[in-house]
PDB file of C-alpha atoms in Angstrom:
ATOM      1  CA  MET A   1      14.794  -4.078 -14.814  1.00 87.00           C
ATOM      2  CA  LYS A   2      12.917  -7.338 -14.290  1.00 94.00           C
ATOM      3  CA  TYR A   3      10.208  -7.530 -11.638  1.00 97.00           C
ATOM      4  CA  LYS A   4      11.238  -9.489  -8.556  1.00 96.00           C
ATOM      5  CA  ARG A   5       8.523 -10.665  -6.189  1.00 97.00           C
ATOM      6  CA  LEU A   6       9.007 -10.946  -2.442  1.00 97.00           C
ATOM      7  CA  PRO A   7       8.036 -14.228  -0.738  1.00 97.00           C
ATOM      8  CA  PHE A   8       4.262 -14.311  -0.288  1.00 98.00           C
ATOM      9  CA  ASP A   9       4.479 -14.620   3.494  1.00 97.00           C
ATOM     10  CA  VAL A  10       6.504 -11.398   3.638  1.00 98.00           C
ATOM     11  CA  TYR A  11       3.676  -9.442   2.010  1.00 98.00           C
ATOM     12  CA  PHE A  12       1.369 -10.655   4.766  1.00 98.00           C
ATOM     13  CA  THR A  13       3.855  -9.655   7.445  1.00 98.00           C
ATOM     14  CA  ILE A  14       4.138  -6.183   5.919  1.00 98.00           C
ATOM     15  CA  CYS A  15       0.420  -5.471   5.545  1.00 98.00           C
ATOM     16  CA  SER A  16      -0.529  -7.074   8.899  1.00 97.00           C
ATOM     17  CA  GLN A  17       2.147  -4.951  10.618  1.00 97.00           C
ATOM     18  CA  ASN A  18       3.839  -8.187  11.655  1.00 97.00           C
ATOM     19  CA  TYR A  19       0.751  -9.573  13.377  1.00 96.00           C
ATOM     20  CA  ASN A  20       2.583 -12.678  14.613  1.00 96.00           C
ATOM     21  CA  GLY A  21       5.841 -10.978  15.565  1.00 96.00           C
ATOM     22  CA  LYS A  22       8.051 -12.892  13.146  1.00 91.00           C
ATOM     23  CA  LYS A  23      11.480 -11.743  11.998  1.00 90.00           C
ATOM     24  CA  CYS A  24      11.114  -9.626   8.881  1.00 90.00           C
ATOM     25  CA  PHE A  25      13.737  -7.683   6.965  1.00 91.00           C
ATOM     26  CA  GLU A  26      11.191  -5.543   5.105  1.00 96.00           C
ATOM     27  CA  PRO A  27       9.642  -2.450   6.758  1.00 96.00           C
ATOM     28  CA  ILE A  28       6.096  -3.064   7.947  1.00 97.00           C
ATOM     29  CA  ALA A  29       3.249  -0.857   6.769  1.00 98.00           C
ATOM     30  CA  GLN A  30       2.703   2.526   8.422  1.00 98.00           C
ATOM     31  CA  TYR A  31      -0.871   3.439   7.631  1.00 98.00           C
ATOM     32  CA  LYS A  32      -2.509   6.793   7.029  1.00 97.00           C
ATOM     33  CA  SER A  33      -6.173   7.227   7.905  1.00 96.00           C
ATOM     34  CA  ILE A  34      -8.805   9.064   5.858  1.00 96.00           C
ATOM     35  CA  PRO A  35     -12.135   9.715   7.622  1.00 95.00           C
ATOM     36  CA  TYR A  36     -15.354   9.603   5.615  1.00 94.00           C
ATOM     37  CA  ASN A  37     -19.086   9.407   6.101  1.00 93.00           C
ATOM     38  CA  TYR A  38     -21.250   6.767   4.425  1.00 88.00           C
ATOM     39  CA  LYS A  39     -25.003   6.402   4.926  1.00 88.00           C
ATOM     40  CA  GLY A  40     -24.811   8.842   7.842  1.00 91.00           C
ATOM     41  CA  LYS A  41     -22.127   6.912   9.744  1.00 89.00           C
ATOM     42  CA  ASP A  42     -18.450   7.730  10.263  1.00 92.00           C
ATOM     43  CA  TYR A  43     -15.660   5.466   9.036  1.00 92.00           C
ATOM     44  CA  ASN A  44     -11.880   5.479   8.613  1.00 93.00           C
ATOM     45  CA  ALA A  45     -10.037   4.097   5.589  1.00 95.00           C
ATOM     46  CA  ASN A  46      -6.393   3.124   6.128  1.00 97.00           C
ATOM     47  CA  TYR A  47      -3.685   2.797   3.495  1.00 98.00           C
ATOM     48  CA  GLN A  48      -0.048   3.400   2.598  1.00 98.00           C
ATOM     49  CA  VAL A  49       1.637   4.146  -0.732  1.00 98.00           C
ATOM     50  CA  ARG A  50       5.438   3.829  -0.695  1.00 98.00           C
ATOM     51  CA  PHE A  51       8.374   3.068  -2.968  1.00 98.00           C
ATOM     52  CA  ASP A  52      10.717   0.087  -2.753  1.00 98.00           C
ATOM     53  CA  GLU A  53      13.822   1.539  -4.381  1.00 96.00           C
ATOM     54  CA  LYS A  54      15.744  -1.724  -4.412  1.00 96.00           C
ATOM     55  CA  ARG A  55      13.075  -3.412  -6.544  1.00 97.00           C
ATOM     56  CA  GLN A  56      11.851  -0.222  -8.276  1.00 98.00           C
ATOM     57  CA  CYS A  57       8.348  -0.981  -7.107  1.00 98.00           C
ATOM     58  CA  ILE A  58       5.457   1.175  -5.893  1.00 98.00           C
ATOM     59  CA  GLN A  59       3.640  -0.589  -3.056  1.00 98.00           C
ATOM     60  CA  VAL A  60      -0.019   0.189  -2.366  1.00 98.00           C
ATOM     61  CA  ILE A  61      -1.093  -1.395   0.928  1.00 98.00           C
ATOM     62  CA  PHE A  62      -4.448  -1.628   2.744  1.00 98.00           C
ATOM     63  CA  GLN A  63      -5.134  -2.401   6.382  1.00 97.00           C
ATOM     64  CA  ALA A  64      -7.328  -5.159   7.817  1.00 94.00           C
ATOM     65  CA  THR A  65     -10.361  -4.633  10.039  1.00 86.00           C
ATOM     66  CA  THR A  66      -9.270  -2.702  13.123  1.00 84.00           C
ATOM     67  CA  GLU A  67     -12.350  -0.990  14.554  1.00 81.00           C
ATOM     68  CA  MET A  68     -16.116  -1.383  14.902  1.00 82.00           C
ATOM     69  CA  SER A  69     -16.901   0.801  11.893  1.00 79.00           C
ATOM     70  CA  ASP A  70     -14.901  -1.608   9.718  1.00 81.00           C
ATOM     71  CA  TRP A  71     -17.289  -4.379  10.697  1.00 79.00           C
ATOM     72  CA  ARG A  72     -20.221  -2.251   9.535  1.00 83.00           C
ATOM     73  CA  ALA A  73     -18.471  -1.842   6.195  1.00 82.00           C
ATOM     74  CA  ASN A  74     -17.782  -5.582   5.977  1.00 85.00           C
ATOM     75  CA  PHE A  75     -21.458  -6.465   6.294  1.00 81.00           C
ATOM     76  CA  ASP A  76     -22.808  -3.851   3.888  1.00 81.00           C
ATOM     77  CA  PHE A  77     -23.284  -6.500   1.200  1.00 72.00           C
ATOM     78  CA  PRO A  78     -25.588  -4.865  -1.386  1.00 74.00           C
ATOM     79  CA  ALA A  79     -23.718  -4.325  -4.646  1.00 77.00           C
ATOM     80  CA  LYS A  80     -22.745  -0.774  -5.548  1.00 78.00           C
ATOM     81  CA  MET A  81     -22.789   0.171  -9.233  1.00 80.00           C
ATOM     82  CA  TYR A  82     -19.812   1.992 -10.730  1.00 86.00           C
ATOM     83  CA  ASP A  83     -20.347   4.455 -13.570  1.00 82.00           C
ATOM     84  CA  GLN A  84     -20.438   2.777 -16.972  1.00 83.00           C
ATOM     85  CA  PHE A  85     -17.393   2.968 -19.237  1.00 82.00           C
ATOM     86  CA  THR A  86     -16.232   1.472 -22.517  1.00 80.00           C
ATOM     87  CA  PHE A  87     -13.663  -1.326 -22.595  1.00 78.00           C
ATOM     88  CA  GLU A  88     -12.605  -2.971 -25.861  1.00 76.00           C
ATOM     89  CA  GLY A  89     -15.736  -1.660 -27.556  1.00 80.00           C
ATOM     90  CA  LYS A  90     -18.128  -2.910 -24.869  1.00 79.00           C
ATOM     91  CA  MET A  91     -19.983  -1.044 -22.136  1.00 84.00           C
ATOM     92  CA  ILE A  92     -18.841  -2.148 -18.694  1.00 83.00           C
ATOM     93  CA  GLN A  93     -20.467  -1.463 -15.340  1.00 88.00           C
ATOM     94  CA  ILE A  94     -18.649  -2.865 -12.338  1.00 91.00           C
ATOM     95  CA  LYS A  95     -20.725  -4.134  -9.424  1.00 92.00           C
ATOM     96  CA  ALA A  96     -18.874  -4.266  -6.110  1.00 93.00           C
ATOM     97  CA  HIS A  97     -19.545  -4.830  -2.401  1.00 93.00           C
ATOM     98  CA  GLY A  98     -21.167  -1.598  -1.176  1.00 91.00           C
ATOM     99  CA  GLY A  99     -19.215  -1.112   2.060  1.00 92.00           C
ATOM    100  CA  TRP A 100     -15.819  -1.841   0.522  1.00 94.00           C
ATOM    101  CA  ALA A 101     -16.554   0.232  -2.590  1.00 93.00           C
ATOM    102  CA  ALA A 102     -17.480   3.208  -0.397  1.00 93.00           C
ATOM    103  CA  MET A 103     -14.206   2.807   1.495  1.00 94.00           C
ATOM    104  CA  TRP A 104     -12.220   2.626  -1.743  1.00 96.00           C
ATOM    105  CA  PHE A 105     -13.946   5.730  -3.140  1.00 95.00           C
ATOM    106  CA  ALA A 106     -12.943   7.585   0.049  1.00 96.00           C
ATOM    107  CA  LEU A 107      -9.323   6.579  -0.585  1.00 97.00           C
ATOM    108  CA  GLN A 108      -9.274   6.832  -4.359  1.00 97.00           C
ATOM    109  CA  ASP A 109      -8.123  10.427  -4.868  1.00 97.00           C
ATOM    110  CA  ALA A 110      -5.352  10.249  -2.269  1.00 98.00           C
ATOM    111  CA  VAL A 111      -4.035   6.946  -3.587  1.00 98.00           C
ATOM    112  CA  ARG A 112      -4.126   8.136  -7.204  1.00 98.00           C
ATOM    113  CA  ILE A 113      -2.247  11.332  -6.326  1.00 98.00           C
ATOM    114  CA  GLU A 114       0.513   9.474  -4.490  1.00 98.00           C
ATOM    115  CA  ILE A 115       0.896   6.879  -7.249  1.00 98.00           C
ATOM    116  CA  ALA A 116       1.000   9.590  -9.924  1.00 98.00           C
ATOM    117  CA  ALA A 117       3.731  11.472  -8.037  1.00 98.00           C
ATOM    118  CA  LEU A 118       5.862   8.340  -7.773  1.00 98.00           C
ATOM    119  CA  LEU A 119       5.300   7.448 -11.430  1.00 98.00           C
ATOM    120  CA  GLU A 120       6.449  10.914 -12.423  1.00 98.00           C
ATOM    121  CA  GLU A 121       9.709  10.306 -10.581  1.00 97.00           C
ATOM    122  CA  TYR A 122       9.969   6.599 -11.479  1.00 98.00           C
ATOM    123  CA  PRO A 123       8.105   6.159 -14.803  1.00 97.00           C
ATOM    124  CA  ASN A 124       9.205   2.546 -15.249  1.00 97.00           C
ATOM    125  CA  ALA A 125       8.244   1.439 -11.755  1.00 98.00           C
ATOM    126  CA  PHE A 126       6.251  -1.719 -11.133  1.00 98.00           C
ATOM    127  CA  ILE A 127       3.153  -1.516  -8.927  1.00 98.00           C
ATOM    128  CA  GLU A 128       2.216  -3.993  -6.198  1.00 98.00           C
ATOM    129  CA  VAL A 129      -1.112  -3.899  -4.362  1.00 98.00           C
ATOM    130  CA  PHE A 130      -1.688  -5.976  -1.266  1.00 98.00           C
ATOM    131  CA  GLY A 131      -3.782  -6.252   1.887  1.00 98.00           C
ATOM    132  CA  TRP A 132      -5.249  -8.600   4.458  1.00 98.00           C
ATOM    133  CA  SER A 133      -8.890  -9.338   5.335  1.00 96.00           C
ATOM    134  CA  LEU A 134     -10.875  -6.108   4.811  1.00 95.00           C
ATOM    135  CA  GLY A 135      -7.739  -4.797   3.098  1.00 97.00           C
ATOM    136  CA  SER A 136      -7.943  -7.639   0.588  1.00 97.00           C
ATOM    137  CA  GLY A 137     -11.260  -6.333  -0.710  1.00 96.00           C
ATOM    138  CA  ILE A 138      -9.994  -2.766  -0.966  1.00 97.00           C
ATOM    139  CA  ALA A 139      -6.799  -3.990  -2.659  1.00 98.00           C
ATOM    140  CA  GLN A 140      -8.760  -5.752  -5.400  1.00 97.00           C
ATOM    141  CA  LEU A 141     -10.848  -2.639  -6.050  1.00 97.00           C
ATOM    142  CA  ALA A 142      -7.669  -0.542  -6.102  1.00 97.00           C
ATOM    143  CA  ALA A 143      -5.951  -2.887  -8.560  1.00 97.00           C
ATOM    144  CA  GLU A 144      -8.806  -2.451 -11.020  1.00 96.00           C
ATOM    145  CA  ASP A 145      -8.676   1.317 -10.574  1.00 96.00           C
ATOM    146  CA  ILE A 146      -4.899   1.492 -11.119  1.00 98.00           C
ATOM    147  CA  TYR A 147      -5.312  -0.290 -14.440  1.00 96.00           C
ATOM    148  CA  PHE A 148      -8.253   1.951 -15.383  1.00 93.00           C
ATOM    149  CA  LYS A 149      -6.511   5.203 -14.372  1.00 95.00           C
ATOM    150  CA  PHE A 150      -2.860   4.576 -15.291  1.00 97.00           C
ATOM    151  CA  GLY A 151      -3.034   1.755 -17.841  1.00 96.00           C
ATOM    152  CA  ILE A 152      -0.601  -0.262 -15.702  1.00 97.00           C
ATOM    153  CA  LYS A 153      -1.416  -3.804 -14.663  1.00 98.00           C
ATOM    154  CA  PRO A 154      -0.338  -4.182 -11.026  1.00 98.00           C
ATOM    155  CA  TYR A 155       0.764  -7.285  -9.176  1.00 98.00           C
ATOM    156  CA  LEU A 156      -1.937  -8.143  -6.628  1.00 98.00           C
ATOM    157  CA  TYR A 157      -1.371 -10.219  -3.463  1.00 98.00           C
ATOM    158  CA  THR A 158      -3.993 -10.488  -0.733  1.00 98.00           C
ATOM    159  CA  PHE A 159      -4.556 -12.710   2.292  1.00 98.00           C
ATOM    160  CA  GLY A 160      -7.678 -13.995   3.992  1.00 97.00           C
ATOM    161  CA  SER A 161      -9.133 -12.747   0.760  1.00 96.00           C
ATOM    162  CA  VAL A 162     -12.755 -11.769   0.369  1.00 96.00           C
ATOM    163  CA  LYS A 163     -14.899 -11.655  -2.775  1.00 96.00           C
ATOM    164  CA  PRO A 164     -15.703  -8.001  -3.560  1.00 95.00           C
ATOM    165  CA  PHE A 165     -17.066  -8.244  -7.118  1.00 94.00           C
ATOM    166  CA  PHE A 166     -20.525  -9.302  -8.234  1.00 93.00           C
ATOM    167  CA  GLY A 167     -21.582 -10.874 -11.497  1.00 90.00           C
ATOM    168  CA  LYS A 168     -19.996 -12.614 -14.453  1.00 86.00           C
ATOM    169  CA  SER A 169     -19.521  -9.532 -16.635  1.00 85.00           C
ATOM    170  CA  THR A 170     -17.739  -7.699 -13.827  1.00 89.00           C
ATOM    171  CA  TYR A 171     -15.510 -10.694 -13.223  1.00 89.00           C
ATOM    172  CA  ASN A 172     -14.677 -11.104 -16.906  1.00 86.00           C
ATOM    173  CA  TYR A 173     -13.377  -7.531 -16.928  1.00 90.00           C
ATOM    174  CA  VAL A 174     -11.515  -7.329 -13.608  1.00 92.00           C
ATOM    175  CA  GLN A 175      -9.592 -10.575 -14.089  1.00 88.00           C
ATOM    176  CA  HIS A 176      -7.695  -8.844 -16.925  1.00 91.00           C
ATOM    177  CA  CYS A 177      -6.680  -5.845 -14.797  1.00 95.00           C
ATOM    178  CA  CYS A 178      -3.619  -7.406 -13.126  1.00 97.00           C
ATOM    179  CA  GLU A 179      -0.254  -8.554 -14.426  1.00 97.00           C
ATOM    180  CA  LYS A 180      -0.510 -11.355 -11.892  1.00 97.00           C
ATOM    181  CA  ALA A 181      -2.934 -11.849  -9.009  1.00 97.00           C
ATOM    182  CA  TYR A 182      -3.081 -14.181  -6.031  1.00 97.00           C
ATOM    183  CA  ASN A 183      -5.909 -13.611  -3.582  1.00 97.00           C
ATOM    184  CA  PHE A 184      -5.150 -16.250  -1.001  1.00 98.00           C
ATOM    185  CA  TYR A 185      -7.565 -17.870   1.408  1.00 98.00           C
ATOM    186  CA  ASP A 186      -6.979 -20.867   3.662  1.00 97.00           C
ATOM    187  CA  HIS A 187      -9.840 -23.313   3.097  1.00 97.00           C
ATOM    188  CA  CYS A 188     -10.400 -23.329   6.882  1.00 97.00           C
ATOM    189  CA  ASP A 189     -10.575 -19.514   7.040  1.00 97.00           C
ATOM    190  CA  ILE A 190     -14.211 -18.405   7.171  1.00 96.00           C
ATOM    191  CA  VAL A 191     -13.326 -14.894   5.987  1.00 95.00           C
ATOM    192  CA  GLY A 192     -12.243 -16.288   2.633  1.00 95.00           C
ATOM    193  CA  TYR A 193     -15.849 -17.279   1.925  1.00 95.00           C
ATOM    194  CA  MET A 194     -17.170 -13.732   2.292  1.00 93.00           C
ATOM    195  CA  VAL A 195     -19.419 -12.615   0.588  1.00 90.00           C
ATOM    196  CA  PRO A 196     -21.157 -15.972   1.181  1.00 84.00           C
ATOM    197  CA  PHE A 197     -23.785 -15.641  -1.544  1.00 87.00           C
ATOM    198  CA  PHE A 198     -23.990 -16.807  -5.146  1.00 88.00           C
ATOM    199  CA  GLY A 199     -22.455 -14.513  -7.742  1.00 91.00           C
ATOM    200  CA  TRP A 200     -19.730 -12.898  -5.616  1.00 94.00           C
ATOM    201  CA  ARG A 201     -16.171 -13.365  -6.877  1.00 94.00           C
ATOM    202  CA  ALA A 202     -12.536 -12.462  -6.272  1.00 95.00           C
ATOM    203  CA  ILE A 203      -9.783 -12.008  -8.845  1.00 94.00           C
ATOM    204  CA  ASN A 204      -8.055 -15.407  -9.006  1.00 94.00           C
ATOM    205  CA  HIS A 205      -9.272 -16.565  -5.593  1.00 96.00           C
ATOM    206  CA  THR A 206      -6.428 -18.920  -4.632  1.00 97.00           C
ATOM    207  CA  LYS A 207      -7.040 -21.651  -2.065  1.00 96.00           C
ATOM    208  CA  VAL A 208      -4.147 -22.696   0.197  1.00 97.00           C
ATOM    209  CA  GLU A 209      -4.095 -25.334   2.895  1.00 95.00           C
ATOM    210  CA  LEU A 210      -1.904 -27.152   5.395  1.00 92.00           C
ATOM    211  CA  GLU A 211      -4.641 -29.113   7.157  1.00 94.00           C
ATOM    212  CA  LYS A 212      -7.704 -31.079   6.081  1.00 95.00           C
ATOM    213  CA  PHE A 213     -10.908 -29.088   5.898  1.00 96.00           C
ATOM    214  CA  CYS A 214     -13.276 -29.304   8.843  1.00 94.00           C
ATOM    215  CA  ILE A 215     -16.383 -27.178   9.364  1.00 95.00           C
ATOM    216  CA  ALA A 216     -15.457 -26.670  13.022  1.00 96.00           C
ATOM    217  CA  LYS A 217     -12.242 -24.949  11.948  1.00 96.00           C
ATOM    218  CA  LEU A 218     -14.290 -22.217  10.304  1.00 96.00           C
ATOM    219  CA  CYS A 219     -15.159 -21.122  13.848  1.00 95.00           C
ATOM    220  CA  LYS A 220     -11.493 -20.441  14.596  1.00 96.00           C
ATOM    221  CA  PRO A 221     -10.558 -17.359  12.562  1.00 94.00           C
ATOM    222  CA  GLN A 222      -8.054 -16.451  15.284  1.00 95.00           C
ATOM    223  CA  ILE A 223      -6.010 -19.384  13.944  1.00 96.00           C
ATOM    224  CA  TYR A 224      -6.815 -19.799  10.271  1.00 97.00           C
ATOM    225  CA  HIS A 225      -7.223 -16.114   9.403  1.00 96.00           C
ATOM    226  CA  THR A 226      -3.884 -15.118  10.905  1.00 97.00           C
ATOM    227  CA  LYS A 227      -1.410 -17.725   9.640  1.00 97.00           C
ATOM    228  CA  TYR A 228      -0.636 -16.312   6.188  1.00 98.00           C
ATOM    229  CA  ASP A 229       2.957 -15.639   7.221  1.00 97.00           C
ATOM    230  CA  THR A 230       3.551 -19.405   7.074  1.00 97.00           C
ATOM    231  CA  PRO A 231       5.827 -20.045   4.053  1.00 97.00           C
ATOM    232  CA  GLU A 232       4.650 -23.641   3.692  1.00 97.00           C
ATOM    233  CA  LEU A 233       1.182 -22.442   2.696  1.00 97.00           C
ATOM    234  CA  TYR A 234       2.608 -21.334  -0.631  1.00 97.00           C
ATOM    235  CA  LYS A 235       4.861 -24.300  -1.429  1.00 93.00           C
ATOM    236  CA  ASN A 236       2.844 -25.219  -4.531  1.00 88.00           C
ATOM    237  CA  ILE A 237       2.424 -21.640  -5.793  1.00 91.00           C
ATOM    238  CA  ASP A 238       4.764 -20.321  -8.469  1.00 78.00           C
TER     239      ASP A 238
END
């Protein structure tokens, strides 16, 4: 069976739980929450793994910022080192945003178990990973892990996408972990510029726009961070 992608705006509607109340014929995400403690503070990590039988596709979905603890995670910038491993004869050590990496590690076992169970039942299934805002960072970390754990390159679609990886060597590795990746950010969406320091990267950070850039618009995330269910944003994207 050939992979068939949904329209990009539909992925946003699903993972944002239809934030803008638009008509959608796909079921919106129903998230599970995993509590964890990081640096002495309590957090919740929210995700869903489900199967789209019509398209034979495992969907791995991550929620946006929803509570105060998520904001603490968002601003925990210092890079966290993964354990070293060998890839194509070279030693690799991923460096990722500390707060988002901690959240992914809290989710990792549960997500792996659910994916493995679905792959046992549907061994030829495709895998899609997607999320919005905070969920975009977790989705990128999860996509790398799915490739590392299962040897399957997922399709990655995120919105209001942040930059969770640090350094050139990390980027050179993670950009090969997806079958196809679009991490969308509107050029007037301030969240898309996070982490705002040199060296931070996203997998195929894809700029979209409907309006001319203006610095003042960066102060309006309530508009430009929430409009990714607009089909026209993606008119020039294959």
